[in-house]
mmCIF file with all atom_site columns, C-alpha atoms in Angstrom:
data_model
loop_
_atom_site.group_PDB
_atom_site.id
_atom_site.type_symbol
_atom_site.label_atom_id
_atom_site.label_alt_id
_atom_site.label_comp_id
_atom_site.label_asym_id
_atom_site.label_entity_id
_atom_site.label_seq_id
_atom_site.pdbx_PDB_ins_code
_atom_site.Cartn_x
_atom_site.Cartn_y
_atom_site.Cartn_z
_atom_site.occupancy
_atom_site.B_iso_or_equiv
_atom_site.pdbx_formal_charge
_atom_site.auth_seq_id
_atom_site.auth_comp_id
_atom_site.auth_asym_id
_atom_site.auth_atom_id
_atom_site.pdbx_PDB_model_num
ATOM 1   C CA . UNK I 1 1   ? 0.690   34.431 23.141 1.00 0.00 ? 30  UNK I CA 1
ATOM 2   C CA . UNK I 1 2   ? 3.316   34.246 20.254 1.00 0.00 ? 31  UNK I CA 1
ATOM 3   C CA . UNK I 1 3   ? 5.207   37.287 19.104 1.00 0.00 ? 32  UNK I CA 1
ATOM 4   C CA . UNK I 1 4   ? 7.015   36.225 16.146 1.00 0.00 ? 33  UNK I CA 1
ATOM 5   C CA . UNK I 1 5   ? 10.501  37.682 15.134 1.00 0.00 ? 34  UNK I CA 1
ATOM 6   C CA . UNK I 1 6   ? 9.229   37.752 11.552 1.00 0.00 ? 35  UNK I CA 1
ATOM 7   C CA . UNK I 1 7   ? 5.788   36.941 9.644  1.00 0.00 ? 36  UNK I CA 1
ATOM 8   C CA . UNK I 1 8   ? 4.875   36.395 5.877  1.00 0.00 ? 37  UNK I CA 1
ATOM 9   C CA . UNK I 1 9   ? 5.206   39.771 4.321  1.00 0.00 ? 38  UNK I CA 1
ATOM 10  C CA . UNK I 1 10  ? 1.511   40.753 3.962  1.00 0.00 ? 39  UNK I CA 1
ATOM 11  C CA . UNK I 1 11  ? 0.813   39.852 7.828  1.00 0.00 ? 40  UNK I CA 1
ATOM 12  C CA . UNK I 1 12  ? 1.750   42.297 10.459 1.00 0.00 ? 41  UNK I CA 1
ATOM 13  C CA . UNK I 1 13  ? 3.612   40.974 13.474 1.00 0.00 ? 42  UNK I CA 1
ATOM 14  C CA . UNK I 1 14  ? 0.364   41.987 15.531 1.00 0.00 ? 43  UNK I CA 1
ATOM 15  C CA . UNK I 1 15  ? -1.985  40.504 13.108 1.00 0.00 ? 44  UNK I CA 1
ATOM 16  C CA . UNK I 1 16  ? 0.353   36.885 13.441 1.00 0.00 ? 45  UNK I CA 1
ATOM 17  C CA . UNK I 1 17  ? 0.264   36.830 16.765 1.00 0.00 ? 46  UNK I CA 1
ATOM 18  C CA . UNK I 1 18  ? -3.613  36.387 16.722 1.00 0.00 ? 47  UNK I CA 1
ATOM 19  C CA . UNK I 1 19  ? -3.678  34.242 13.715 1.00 0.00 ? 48  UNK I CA 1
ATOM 20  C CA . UNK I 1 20  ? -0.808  32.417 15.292 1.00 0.00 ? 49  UNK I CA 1
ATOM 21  C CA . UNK I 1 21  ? -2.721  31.845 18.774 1.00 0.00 ? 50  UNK I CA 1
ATOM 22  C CA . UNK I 1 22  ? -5.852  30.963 17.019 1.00 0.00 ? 51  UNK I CA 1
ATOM 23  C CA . UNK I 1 23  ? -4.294  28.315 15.181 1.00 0.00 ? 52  UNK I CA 1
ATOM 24  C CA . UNK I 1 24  ? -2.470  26.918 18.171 1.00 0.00 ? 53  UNK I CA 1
ATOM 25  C CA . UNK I 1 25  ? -5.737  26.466 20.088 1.00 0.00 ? 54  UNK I CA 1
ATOM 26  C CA . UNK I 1 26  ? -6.871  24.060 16.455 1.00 0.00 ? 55  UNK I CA 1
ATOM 27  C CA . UNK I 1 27  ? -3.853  22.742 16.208 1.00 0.00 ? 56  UNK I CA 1
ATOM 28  C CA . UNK I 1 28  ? -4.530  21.615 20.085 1.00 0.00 ? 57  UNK I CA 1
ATOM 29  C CA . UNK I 1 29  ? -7.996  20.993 19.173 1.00 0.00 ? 58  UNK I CA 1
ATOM 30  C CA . UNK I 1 30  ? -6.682  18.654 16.263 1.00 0.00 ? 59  UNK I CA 1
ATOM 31  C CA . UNK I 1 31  ? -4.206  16.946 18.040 1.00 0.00 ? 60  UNK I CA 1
ATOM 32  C CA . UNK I 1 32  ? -7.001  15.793 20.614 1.00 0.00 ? 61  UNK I CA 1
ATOM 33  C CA . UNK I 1 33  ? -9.707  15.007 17.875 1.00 0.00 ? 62  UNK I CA 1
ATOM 34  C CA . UNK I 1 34  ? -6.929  12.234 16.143 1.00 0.00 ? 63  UNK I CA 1
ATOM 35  C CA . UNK I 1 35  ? -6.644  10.852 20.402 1.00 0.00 ? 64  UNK I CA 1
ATOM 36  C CA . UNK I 1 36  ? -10.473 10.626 20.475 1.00 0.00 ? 65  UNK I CA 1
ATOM 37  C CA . UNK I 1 37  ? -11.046 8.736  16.976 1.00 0.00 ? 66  UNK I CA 1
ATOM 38  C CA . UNK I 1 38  ? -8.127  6.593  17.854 1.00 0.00 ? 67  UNK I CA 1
ATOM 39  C CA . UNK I 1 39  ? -9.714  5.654  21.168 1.00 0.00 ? 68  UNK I CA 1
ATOM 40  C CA . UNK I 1 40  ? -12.903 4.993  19.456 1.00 0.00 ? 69  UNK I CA 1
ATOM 41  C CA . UNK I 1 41  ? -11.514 3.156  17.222 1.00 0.00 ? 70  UNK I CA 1
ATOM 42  C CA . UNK I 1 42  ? -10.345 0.798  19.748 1.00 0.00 ? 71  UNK I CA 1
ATOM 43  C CA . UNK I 1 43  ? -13.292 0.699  21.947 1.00 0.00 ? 72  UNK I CA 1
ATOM 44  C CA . UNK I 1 44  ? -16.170 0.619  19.574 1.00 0.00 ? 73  UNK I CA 1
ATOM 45  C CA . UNK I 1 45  ? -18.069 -2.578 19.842 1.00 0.00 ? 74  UNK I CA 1
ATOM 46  C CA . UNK I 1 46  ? -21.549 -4.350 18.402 1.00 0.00 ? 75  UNK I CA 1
ATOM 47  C CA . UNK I 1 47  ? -22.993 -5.478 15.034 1.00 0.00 ? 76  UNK I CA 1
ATOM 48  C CA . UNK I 1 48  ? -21.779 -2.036 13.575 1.00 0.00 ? 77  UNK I CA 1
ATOM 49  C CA . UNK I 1 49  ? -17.988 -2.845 14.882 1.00 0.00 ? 78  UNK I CA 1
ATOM 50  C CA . UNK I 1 50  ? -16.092 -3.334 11.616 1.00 0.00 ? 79  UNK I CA 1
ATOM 51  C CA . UNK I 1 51  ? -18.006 -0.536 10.089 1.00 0.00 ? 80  UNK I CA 1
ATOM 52  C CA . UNK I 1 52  ? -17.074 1.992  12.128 1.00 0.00 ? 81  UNK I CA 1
ATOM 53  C CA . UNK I 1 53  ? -13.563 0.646  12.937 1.00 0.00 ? 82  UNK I CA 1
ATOM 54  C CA . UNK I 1 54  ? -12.903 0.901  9.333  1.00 0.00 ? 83  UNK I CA 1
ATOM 55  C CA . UNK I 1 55  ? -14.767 3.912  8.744  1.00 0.00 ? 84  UNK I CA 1
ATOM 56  C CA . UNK I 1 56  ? -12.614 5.799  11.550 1.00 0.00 ? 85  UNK I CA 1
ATOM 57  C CA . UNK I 1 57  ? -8.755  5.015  9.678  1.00 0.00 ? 86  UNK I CA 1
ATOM 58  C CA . UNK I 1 58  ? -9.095  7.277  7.035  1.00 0.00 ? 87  UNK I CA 1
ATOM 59  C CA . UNK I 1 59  ? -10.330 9.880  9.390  1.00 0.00 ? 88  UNK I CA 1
ATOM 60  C CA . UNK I 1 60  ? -7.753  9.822  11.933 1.00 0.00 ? 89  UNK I CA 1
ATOM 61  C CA . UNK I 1 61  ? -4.618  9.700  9.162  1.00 0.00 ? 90  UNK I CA 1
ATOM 62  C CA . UNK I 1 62  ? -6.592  13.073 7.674  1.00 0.00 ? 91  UNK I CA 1
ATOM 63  C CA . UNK I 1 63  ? -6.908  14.555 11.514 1.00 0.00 ? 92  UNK I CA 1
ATOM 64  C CA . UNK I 1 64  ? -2.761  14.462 12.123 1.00 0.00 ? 93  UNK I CA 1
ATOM 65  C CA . UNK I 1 65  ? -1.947  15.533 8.163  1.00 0.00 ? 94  UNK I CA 1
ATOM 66  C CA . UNK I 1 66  ? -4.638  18.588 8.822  1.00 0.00 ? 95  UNK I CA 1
ATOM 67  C CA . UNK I 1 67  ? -2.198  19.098 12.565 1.00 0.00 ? 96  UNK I CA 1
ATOM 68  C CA . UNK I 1 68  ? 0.870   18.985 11.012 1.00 0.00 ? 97  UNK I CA 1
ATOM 69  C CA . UNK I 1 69  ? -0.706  21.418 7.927  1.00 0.00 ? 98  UNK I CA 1
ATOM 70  C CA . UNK I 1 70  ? -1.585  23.881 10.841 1.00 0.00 ? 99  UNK I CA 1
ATOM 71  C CA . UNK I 1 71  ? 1.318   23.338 12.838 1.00 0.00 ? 100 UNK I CA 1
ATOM 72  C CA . UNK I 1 72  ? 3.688   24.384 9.395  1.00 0.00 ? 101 UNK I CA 1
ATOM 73  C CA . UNK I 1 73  ? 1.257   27.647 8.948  1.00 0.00 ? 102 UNK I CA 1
ATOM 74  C CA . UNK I 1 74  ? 2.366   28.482 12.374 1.00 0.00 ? 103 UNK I CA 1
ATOM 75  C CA . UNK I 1 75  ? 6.182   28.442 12.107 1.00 0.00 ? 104 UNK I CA 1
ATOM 76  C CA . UNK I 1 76  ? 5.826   30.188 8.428  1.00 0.00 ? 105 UNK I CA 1
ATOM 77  C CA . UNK I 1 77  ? 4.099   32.963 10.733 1.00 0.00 ? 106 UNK I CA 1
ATOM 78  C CA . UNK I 1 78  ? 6.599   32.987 13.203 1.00 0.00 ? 107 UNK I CA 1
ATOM 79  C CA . UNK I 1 79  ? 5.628   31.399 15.788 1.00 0.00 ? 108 UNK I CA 1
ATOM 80  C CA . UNK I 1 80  ? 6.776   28.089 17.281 1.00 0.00 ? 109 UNK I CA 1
ATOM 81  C CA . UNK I 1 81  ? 3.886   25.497 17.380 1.00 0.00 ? 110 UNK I CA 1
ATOM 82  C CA . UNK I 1 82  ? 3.470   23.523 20.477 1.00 0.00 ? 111 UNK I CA 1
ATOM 83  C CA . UNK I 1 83  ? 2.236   19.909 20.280 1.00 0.00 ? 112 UNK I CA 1
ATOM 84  C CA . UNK I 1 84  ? 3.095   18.858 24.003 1.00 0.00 ? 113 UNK I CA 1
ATOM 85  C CA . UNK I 1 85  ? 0.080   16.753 25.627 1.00 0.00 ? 114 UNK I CA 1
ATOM 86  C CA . UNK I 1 86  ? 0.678   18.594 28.891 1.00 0.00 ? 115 UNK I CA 1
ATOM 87  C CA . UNK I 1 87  ? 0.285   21.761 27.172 1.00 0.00 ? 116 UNK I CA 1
ATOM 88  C CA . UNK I 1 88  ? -2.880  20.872 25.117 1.00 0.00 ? 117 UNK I CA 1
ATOM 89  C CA . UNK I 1 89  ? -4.225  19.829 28.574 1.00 0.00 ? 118 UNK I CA 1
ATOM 90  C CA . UNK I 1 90  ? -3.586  23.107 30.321 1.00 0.00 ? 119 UNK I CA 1
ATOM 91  C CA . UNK I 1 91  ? -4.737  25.216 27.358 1.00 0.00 ? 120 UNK I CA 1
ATOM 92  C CA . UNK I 1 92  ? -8.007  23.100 26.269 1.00 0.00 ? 121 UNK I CA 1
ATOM 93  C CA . UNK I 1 93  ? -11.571 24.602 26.740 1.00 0.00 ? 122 UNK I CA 1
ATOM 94  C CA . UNK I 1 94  ? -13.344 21.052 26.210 1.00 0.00 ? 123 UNK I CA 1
ATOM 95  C CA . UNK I 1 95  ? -13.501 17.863 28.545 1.00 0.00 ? 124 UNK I CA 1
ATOM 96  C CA . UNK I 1 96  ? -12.048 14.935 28.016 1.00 0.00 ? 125 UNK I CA 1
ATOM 97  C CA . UNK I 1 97  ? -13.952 12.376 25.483 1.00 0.00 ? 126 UNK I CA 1
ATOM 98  C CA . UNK I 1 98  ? -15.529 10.076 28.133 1.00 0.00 ? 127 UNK I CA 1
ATOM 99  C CA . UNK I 1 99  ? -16.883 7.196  26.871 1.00 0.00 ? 128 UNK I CA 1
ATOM 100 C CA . UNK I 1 100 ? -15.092 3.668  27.451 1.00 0.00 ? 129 UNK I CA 1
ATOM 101 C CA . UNK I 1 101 ? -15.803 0.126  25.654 1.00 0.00 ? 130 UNK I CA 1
ATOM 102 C CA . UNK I 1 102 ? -19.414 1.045  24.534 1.00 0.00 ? 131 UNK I CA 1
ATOM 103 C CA . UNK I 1 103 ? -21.714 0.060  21.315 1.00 0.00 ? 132 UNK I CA 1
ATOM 104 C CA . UNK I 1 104 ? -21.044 1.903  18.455 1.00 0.00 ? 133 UNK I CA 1
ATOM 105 C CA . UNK I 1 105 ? -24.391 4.331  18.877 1.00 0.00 ? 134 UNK I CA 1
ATOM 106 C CA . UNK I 1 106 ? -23.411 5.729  21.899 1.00 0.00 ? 135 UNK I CA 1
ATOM 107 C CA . UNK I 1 107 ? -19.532 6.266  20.054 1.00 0.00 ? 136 UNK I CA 1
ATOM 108 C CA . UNK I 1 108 ? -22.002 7.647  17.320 1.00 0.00 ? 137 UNK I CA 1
ATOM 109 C CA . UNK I 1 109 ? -24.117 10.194 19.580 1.00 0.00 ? 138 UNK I CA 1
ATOM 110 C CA . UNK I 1 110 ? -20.842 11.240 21.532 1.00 0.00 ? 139 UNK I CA 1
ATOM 111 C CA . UNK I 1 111 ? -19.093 12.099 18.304 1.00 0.00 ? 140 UNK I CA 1
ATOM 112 C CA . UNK I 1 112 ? -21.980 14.039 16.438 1.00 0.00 ? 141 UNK I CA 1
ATOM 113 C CA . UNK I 1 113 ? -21.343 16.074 19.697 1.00 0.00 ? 142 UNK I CA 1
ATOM 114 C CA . UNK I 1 114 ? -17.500 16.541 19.519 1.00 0.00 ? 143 UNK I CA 1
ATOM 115 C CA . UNK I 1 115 ? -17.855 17.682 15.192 1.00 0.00 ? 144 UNK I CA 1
ATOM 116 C CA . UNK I 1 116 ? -20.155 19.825 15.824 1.00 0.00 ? 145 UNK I CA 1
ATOM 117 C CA . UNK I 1 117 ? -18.737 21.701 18.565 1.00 0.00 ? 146 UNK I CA 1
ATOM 118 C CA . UNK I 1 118 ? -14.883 21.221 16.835 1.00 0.00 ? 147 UNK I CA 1
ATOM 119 C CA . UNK I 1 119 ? -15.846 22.148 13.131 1.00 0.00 ? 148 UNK I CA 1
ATOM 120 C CA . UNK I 1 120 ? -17.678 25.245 15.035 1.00 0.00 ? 149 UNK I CA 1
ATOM 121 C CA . UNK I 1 121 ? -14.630 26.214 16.507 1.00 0.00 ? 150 UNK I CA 1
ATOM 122 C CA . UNK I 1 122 ? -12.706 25.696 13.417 1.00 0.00 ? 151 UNK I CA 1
ATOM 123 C CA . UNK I 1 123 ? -15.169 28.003 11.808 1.00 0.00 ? 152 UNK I CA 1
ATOM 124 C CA . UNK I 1 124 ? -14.425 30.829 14.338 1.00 0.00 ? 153 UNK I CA 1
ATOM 125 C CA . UNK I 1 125 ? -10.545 30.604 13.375 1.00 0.00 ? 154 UNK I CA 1
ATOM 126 C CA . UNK I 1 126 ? -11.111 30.687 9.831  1.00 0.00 ? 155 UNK I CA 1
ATOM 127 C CA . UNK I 1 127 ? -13.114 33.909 10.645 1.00 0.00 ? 156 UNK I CA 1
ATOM 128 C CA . UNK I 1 128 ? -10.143 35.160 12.858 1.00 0.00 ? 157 UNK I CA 1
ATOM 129 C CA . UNK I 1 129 ? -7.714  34.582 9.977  1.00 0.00 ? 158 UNK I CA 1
ATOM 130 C CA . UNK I 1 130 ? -10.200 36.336 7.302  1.00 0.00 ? 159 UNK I CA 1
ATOM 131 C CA . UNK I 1 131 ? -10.422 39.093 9.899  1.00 0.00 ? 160 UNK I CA 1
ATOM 132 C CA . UNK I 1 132 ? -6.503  39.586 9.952  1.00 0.00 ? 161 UNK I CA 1
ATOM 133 C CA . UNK I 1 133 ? -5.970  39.352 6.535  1.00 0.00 ? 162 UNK I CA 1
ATOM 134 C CA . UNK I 1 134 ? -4.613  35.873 6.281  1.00 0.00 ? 163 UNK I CA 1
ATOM 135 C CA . UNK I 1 135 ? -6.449  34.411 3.137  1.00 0.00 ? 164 UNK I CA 1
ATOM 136 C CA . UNK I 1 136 ? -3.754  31.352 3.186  1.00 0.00 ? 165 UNK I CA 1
ATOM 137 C CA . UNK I 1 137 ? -4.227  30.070 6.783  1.00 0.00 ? 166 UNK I CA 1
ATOM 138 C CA . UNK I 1 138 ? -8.290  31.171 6.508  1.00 0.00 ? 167 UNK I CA 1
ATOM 139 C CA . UNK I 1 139 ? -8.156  28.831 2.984  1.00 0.00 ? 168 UNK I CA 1
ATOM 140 C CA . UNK I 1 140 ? -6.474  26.025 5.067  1.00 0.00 ? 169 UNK I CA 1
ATOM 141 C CA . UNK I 1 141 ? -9.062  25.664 7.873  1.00 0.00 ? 170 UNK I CA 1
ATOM 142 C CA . UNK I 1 142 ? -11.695 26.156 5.295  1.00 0.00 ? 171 UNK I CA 1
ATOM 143 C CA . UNK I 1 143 ? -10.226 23.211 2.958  1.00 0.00 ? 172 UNK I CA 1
ATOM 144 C CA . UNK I 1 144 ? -9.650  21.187 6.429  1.00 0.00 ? 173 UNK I CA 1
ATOM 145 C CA . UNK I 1 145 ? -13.595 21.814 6.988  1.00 0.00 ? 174 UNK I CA 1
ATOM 146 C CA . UNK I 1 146 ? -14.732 20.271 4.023  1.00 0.00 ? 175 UNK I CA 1
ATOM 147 C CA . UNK I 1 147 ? -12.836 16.952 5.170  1.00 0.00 ? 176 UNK I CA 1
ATOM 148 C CA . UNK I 1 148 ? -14.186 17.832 8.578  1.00 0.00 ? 177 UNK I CA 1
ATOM 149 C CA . UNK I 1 149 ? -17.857 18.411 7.647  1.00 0.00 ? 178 UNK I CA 1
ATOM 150 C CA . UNK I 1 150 ? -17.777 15.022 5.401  1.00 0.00 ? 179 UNK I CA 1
ATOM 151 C CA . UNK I 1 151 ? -16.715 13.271 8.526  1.00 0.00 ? 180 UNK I CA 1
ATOM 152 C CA . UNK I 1 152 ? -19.447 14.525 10.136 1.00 0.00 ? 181 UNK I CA 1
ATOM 153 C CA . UNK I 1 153 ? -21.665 13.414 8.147  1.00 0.00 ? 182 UNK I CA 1
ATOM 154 C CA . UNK I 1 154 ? -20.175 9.932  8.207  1.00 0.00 ? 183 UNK I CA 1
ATOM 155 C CA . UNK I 1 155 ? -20.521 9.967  11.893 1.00 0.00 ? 184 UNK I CA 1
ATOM 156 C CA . UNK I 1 156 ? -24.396 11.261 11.648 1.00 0.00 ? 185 UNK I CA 1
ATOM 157 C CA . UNK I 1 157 ? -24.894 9.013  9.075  1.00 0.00 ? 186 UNK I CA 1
ATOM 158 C CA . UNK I 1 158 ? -25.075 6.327  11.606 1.00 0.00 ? 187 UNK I CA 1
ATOM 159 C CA . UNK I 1 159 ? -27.187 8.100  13.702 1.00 0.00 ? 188 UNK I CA 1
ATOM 160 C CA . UNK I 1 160 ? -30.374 7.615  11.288 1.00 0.00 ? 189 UNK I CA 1
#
């Protein structure tokens, strides 16, 4: 937990240090997504390769620009955002993305699985935010969800 020495003016220091942990958890959550499209970038393989090599770029540039969005919200709120690996490892409440070299389905399959369960999450901090208050960090995880939903899609696209 975060106690910041001083907030945005319409935030209470109590109210920022939930928003504040909640978007330390995405901004860990984010960080990890951008390692997981990166490796599957590099391991997908089959007739789909190119497709989803290509399709993944745009994706993980988004991923760290949506991070380092979060990670600014944070510090305007007081609170000092953390993007050490060992600390995203020791906080994290998801396993570690296991798939290897494999055909682009299985990439597909294990992806659908990591949206929905990410964009979910990101849901619940938008919620925490609206709950607080915080129309400005709840209207940045919301915006980031539209990008994040579309993505999805792309990704379940291939699944048809």
């Amino acid at each position: 937990m975060t106690t910041p020495d001083q907030t945005v003016p319409y935030i209470t220091t109590t109210d920022a240090e939930g928003i504040i942990d909640a978007l330390q958890m995405r901004l860990f959550a984010l960080n990890d997504l951008h390692l997981v499209l990166k490796h599957v970038h590099w391991n997908v393989t089959g007739p789909s390769f190119i497709a989803v090599h290509e399709m993944l770029d745009p994706q993980i540039e988004d991923v760290r620009e949506m991070a380092d969005a979060l990670a600014e919200r944070i510090a305007m709120l007081g609170g000092s955002p953390n993007g050490n690996a060992g600390a995203l490892v020791a906080a994290r409440t998801w396993d570690d993305y296991k798939l290897g070299r494999v055909s682009t389905q299985e990439h597909m399959v294990a992806l659908d699985h990591v949206y929905i369960n990410f964009n979910k999450d990101h849901h619940a901090a938008a919620d925490i935010a609206a709950d607080k208050g915080d129309d400005v960090s709840q209207g940045i995880l919301l915006a980031q969800l539209e990008e994040l939903d579309k993505y999805h899609w792309f990704i379940r696209s291939h699944l048809m």
